[in-house]
Short mmCIF file of C-alpha atoms in Angstrom, two decimals:
data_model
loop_
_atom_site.label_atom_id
_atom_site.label_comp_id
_atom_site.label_asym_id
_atom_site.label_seq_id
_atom_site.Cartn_x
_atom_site.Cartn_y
_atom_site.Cartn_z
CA UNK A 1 0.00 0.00 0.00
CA UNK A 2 1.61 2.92 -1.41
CA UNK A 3 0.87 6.27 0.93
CA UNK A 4 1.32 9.87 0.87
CA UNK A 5 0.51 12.29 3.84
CA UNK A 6 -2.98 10.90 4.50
CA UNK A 7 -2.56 9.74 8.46
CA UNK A 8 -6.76 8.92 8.42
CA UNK A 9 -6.74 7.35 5.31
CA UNK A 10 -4.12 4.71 6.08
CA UNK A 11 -5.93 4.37 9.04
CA UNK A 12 -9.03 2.94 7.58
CA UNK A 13 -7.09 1.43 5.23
CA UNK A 14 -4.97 -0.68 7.18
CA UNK A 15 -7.65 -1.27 9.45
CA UNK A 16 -9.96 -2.95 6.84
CA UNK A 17 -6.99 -5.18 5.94
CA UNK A 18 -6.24 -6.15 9.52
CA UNK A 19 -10.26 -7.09 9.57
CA UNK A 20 -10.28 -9.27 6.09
CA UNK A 21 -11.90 -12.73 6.27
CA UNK A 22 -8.82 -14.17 4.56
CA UNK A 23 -6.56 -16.30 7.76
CA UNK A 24 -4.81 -13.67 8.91
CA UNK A 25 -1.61 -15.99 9.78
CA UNK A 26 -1.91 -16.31 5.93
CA UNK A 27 -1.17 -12.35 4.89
CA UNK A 28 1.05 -9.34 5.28
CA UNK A 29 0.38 -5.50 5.48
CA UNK A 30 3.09 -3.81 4.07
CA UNK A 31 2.81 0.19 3.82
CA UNK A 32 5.17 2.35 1.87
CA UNK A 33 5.18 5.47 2.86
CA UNK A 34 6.34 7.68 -0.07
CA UNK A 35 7.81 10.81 1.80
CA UNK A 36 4.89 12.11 4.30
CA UNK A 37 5.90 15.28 6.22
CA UNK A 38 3.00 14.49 8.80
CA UNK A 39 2.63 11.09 11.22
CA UNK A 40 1.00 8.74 8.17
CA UNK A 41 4.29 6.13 8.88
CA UNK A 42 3.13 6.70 12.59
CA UNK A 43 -0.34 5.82 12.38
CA UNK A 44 -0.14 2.56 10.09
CA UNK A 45 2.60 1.40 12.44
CA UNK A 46 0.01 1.76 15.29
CA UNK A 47 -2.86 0.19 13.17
CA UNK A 48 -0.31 -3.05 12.92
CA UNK A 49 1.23 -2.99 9.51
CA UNK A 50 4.58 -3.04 7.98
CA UNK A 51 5.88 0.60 7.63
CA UNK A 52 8.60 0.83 4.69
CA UNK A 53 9.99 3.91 3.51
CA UNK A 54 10.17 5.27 -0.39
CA UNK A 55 12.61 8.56 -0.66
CA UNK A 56 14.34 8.89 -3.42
CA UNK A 57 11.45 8.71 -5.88
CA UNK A 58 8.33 10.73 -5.18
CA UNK A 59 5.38 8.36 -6.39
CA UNK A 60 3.44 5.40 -5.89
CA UNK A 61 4.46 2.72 -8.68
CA UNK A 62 8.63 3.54 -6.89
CA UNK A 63 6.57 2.72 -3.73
CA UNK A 64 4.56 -0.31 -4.83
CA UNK A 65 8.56 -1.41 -6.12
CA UNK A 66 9.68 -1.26 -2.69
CA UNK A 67 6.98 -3.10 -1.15
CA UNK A 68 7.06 -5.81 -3.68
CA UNK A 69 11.08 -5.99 -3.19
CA UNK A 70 10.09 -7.16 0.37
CA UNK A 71 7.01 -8.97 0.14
CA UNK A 72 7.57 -12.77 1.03
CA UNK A 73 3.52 -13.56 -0.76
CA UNK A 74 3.10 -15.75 -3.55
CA UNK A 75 0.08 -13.39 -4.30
CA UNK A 76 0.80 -9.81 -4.25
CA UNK A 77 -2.24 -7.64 -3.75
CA UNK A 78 -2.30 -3.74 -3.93
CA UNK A 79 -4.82 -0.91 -2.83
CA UNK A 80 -4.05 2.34 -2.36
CA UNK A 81 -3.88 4.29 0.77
CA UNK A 82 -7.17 5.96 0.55
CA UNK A 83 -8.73 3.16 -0.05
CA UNK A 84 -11.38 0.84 2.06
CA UNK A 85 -10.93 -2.82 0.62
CA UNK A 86 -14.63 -4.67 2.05
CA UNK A 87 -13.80 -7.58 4.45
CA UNK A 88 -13.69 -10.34 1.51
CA UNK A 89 -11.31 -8.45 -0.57
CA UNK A 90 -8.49 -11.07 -0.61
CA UNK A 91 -10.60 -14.21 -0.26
CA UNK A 92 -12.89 -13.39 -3.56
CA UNK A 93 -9.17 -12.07 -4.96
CA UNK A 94 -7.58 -15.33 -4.56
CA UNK A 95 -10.84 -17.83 -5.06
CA UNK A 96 -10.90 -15.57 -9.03
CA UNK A 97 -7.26 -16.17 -9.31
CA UNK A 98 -7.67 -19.63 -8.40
CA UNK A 99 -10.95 -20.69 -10.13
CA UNK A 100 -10.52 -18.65 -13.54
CA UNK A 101 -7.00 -19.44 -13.62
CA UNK A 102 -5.93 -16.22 -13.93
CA UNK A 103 -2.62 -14.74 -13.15
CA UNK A 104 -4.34 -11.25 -12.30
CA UNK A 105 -7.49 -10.08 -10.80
CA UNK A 106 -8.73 -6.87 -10.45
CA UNK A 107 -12.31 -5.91 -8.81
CA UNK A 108 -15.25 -3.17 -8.12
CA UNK A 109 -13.70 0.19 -7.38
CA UNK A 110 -17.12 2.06 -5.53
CA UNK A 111 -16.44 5.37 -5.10
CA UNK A 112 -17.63 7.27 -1.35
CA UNK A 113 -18.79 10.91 -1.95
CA UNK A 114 -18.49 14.00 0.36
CA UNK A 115 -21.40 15.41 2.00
CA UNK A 116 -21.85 17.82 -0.78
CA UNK A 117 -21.13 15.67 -3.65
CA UNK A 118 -19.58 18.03 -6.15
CA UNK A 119 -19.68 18.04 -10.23
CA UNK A 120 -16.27 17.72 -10.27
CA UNK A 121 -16.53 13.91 -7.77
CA UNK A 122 -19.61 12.44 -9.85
CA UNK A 123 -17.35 13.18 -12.83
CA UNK A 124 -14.40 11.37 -11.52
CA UNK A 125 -16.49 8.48 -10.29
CA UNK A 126 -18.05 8.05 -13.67
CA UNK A 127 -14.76 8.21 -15.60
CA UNK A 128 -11.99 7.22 -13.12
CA UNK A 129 -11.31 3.79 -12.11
CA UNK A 130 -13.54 1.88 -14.53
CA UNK A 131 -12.16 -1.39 -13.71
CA UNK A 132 -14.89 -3.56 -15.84
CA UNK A 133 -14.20 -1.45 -18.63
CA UNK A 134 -10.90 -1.11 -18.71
CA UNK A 135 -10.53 -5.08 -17.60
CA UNK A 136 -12.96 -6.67 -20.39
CA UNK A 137 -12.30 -3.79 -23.01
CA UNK A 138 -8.47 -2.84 -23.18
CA UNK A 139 -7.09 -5.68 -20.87
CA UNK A 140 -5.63 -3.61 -18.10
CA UNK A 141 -6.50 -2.29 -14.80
CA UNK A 142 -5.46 0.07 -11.98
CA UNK A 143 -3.42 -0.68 -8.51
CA UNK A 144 -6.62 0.55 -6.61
CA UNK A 145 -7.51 -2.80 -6.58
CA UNK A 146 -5.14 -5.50 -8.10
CA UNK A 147 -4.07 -9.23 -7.26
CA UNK A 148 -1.26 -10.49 -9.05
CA UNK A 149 0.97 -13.91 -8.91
CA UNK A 150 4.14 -13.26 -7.74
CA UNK A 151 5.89 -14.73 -11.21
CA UNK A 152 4.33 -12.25 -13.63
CA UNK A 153 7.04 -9.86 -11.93
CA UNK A 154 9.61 -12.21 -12.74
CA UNK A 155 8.30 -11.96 -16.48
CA UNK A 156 7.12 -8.39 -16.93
CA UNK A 157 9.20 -6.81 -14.62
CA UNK A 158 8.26 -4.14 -11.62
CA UNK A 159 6.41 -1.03 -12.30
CA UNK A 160 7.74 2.05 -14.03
CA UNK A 161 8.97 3.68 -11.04
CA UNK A 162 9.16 7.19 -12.85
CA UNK A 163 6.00 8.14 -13.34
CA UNK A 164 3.44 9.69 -12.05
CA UNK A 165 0.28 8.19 -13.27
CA UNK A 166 -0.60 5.44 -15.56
CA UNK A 167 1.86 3.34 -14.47
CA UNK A 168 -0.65 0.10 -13.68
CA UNK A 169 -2.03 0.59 -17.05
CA UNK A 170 1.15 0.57 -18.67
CA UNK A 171 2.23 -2.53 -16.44
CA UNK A 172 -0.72 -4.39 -16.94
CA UNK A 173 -0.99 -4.28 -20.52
CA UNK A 174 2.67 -5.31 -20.94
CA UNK A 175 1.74 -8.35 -18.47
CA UNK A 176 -1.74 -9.37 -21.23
CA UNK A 177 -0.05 -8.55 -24.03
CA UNK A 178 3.16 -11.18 -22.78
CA UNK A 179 -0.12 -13.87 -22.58
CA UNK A 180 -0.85 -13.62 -18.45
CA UNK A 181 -4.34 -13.67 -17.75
CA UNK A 182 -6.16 -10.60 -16.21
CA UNK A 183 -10.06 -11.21 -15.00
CA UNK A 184 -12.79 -9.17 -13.64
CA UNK A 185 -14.23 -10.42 -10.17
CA UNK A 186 -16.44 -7.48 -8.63
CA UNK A 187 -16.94 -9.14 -5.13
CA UNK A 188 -12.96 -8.09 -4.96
CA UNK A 189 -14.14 -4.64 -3.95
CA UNK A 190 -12.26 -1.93 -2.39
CA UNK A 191 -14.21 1.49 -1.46
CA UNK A 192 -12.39 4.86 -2.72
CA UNK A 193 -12.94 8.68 -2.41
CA UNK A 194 -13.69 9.97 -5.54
CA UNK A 195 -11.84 13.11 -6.39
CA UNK A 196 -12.74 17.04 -6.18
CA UNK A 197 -11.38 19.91 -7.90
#
């Protein structure tokens, strides 16, 4: 779980993973945190996870790198720091991988609106994140809410640690294209903020 300054959002996050119905002797919780200036590394240490520390890149796919570098899982799964994975995230995950033979899964991405629900977070939820979409039509998907086998990285490679954005898309359509097998399982559902101005 790649994380920026956001103390309450790793909070919940790490919090919903420590409550998934996947045996817990079974997982790790590995946080990166990416550079915070406030107590984020702080509070995910205190909510039980693994705190690891990204500095000399500033973004998440040189974060999901360094978390993946230590991850001992033959199943790597990702979320993001703001988001709420729902308490059968991993086990739905890892039945998909497992019954569709798949080598990556990726699931619902429900976006949570403010009180006021502004233009500007209806129009990210309807555009951002389409994980269906982007799964079924263009064979990729988004780190929001991916599971992957451990041996496409050996294939494809890590993440391209420079950018910014589009990073998972870029990774997972290298991965398809190479012949791995990316599936759509929306019970593998993680909750996320949608964006304001």
């Amino acid at each position: 779980v790649p994380v920026y300054n956001d103390e309450e959002g790793i909070r919940h996050c790490v919090h919903a993973l420590q409550a998934q119905s996947y045996p817990r002797d079974r997982y790790e919780i590995i946080v990166v945190d990416n550079g915070s200036s406030d107590q984020t590394a702080r509070a995910a240490e205190e909510e039980g996870a693994t705190v690891l520390h990204e500095r000399e890149i500033q973004g998440s796919y040189a974060a999901r790198n360094t978390g993946l570098a230590s991850a001992n899982g033959e199943i790597i799964a990702f979320t993001d720091g703001d988001c709420t994975p729902v308490a059968d995230w991993l086990i739905e995950g890892v039945n998909a991988l497992n019954t569709q033979q798949a080598d990556l899964v990726s699931g619902l991405v429900r976006f949570a609106f403010s009180r006021g629900r502004s233009g500007a977070e209806i129009w990210d939820s309807i555009t951002n994140m389409q994980i269906e979409d982007n799964v079924t039509q263009r064979n990729v998907s988004k780190t929001a809410n991916l599971l992957v086998r451990r041996n496409v990285f050996d294939t494809v490679g890590t993440f391209p640690a420079e950018l910014k954005s589009g990073g998972d898309v870029i990774w997972t359509g290298r991965a398809t294209s190479q012949g791995f097998k990316l599936v759509y399982h929306a019970p593998a559902e993680v909750g996320h903020p949608a964006r304001g101005l």
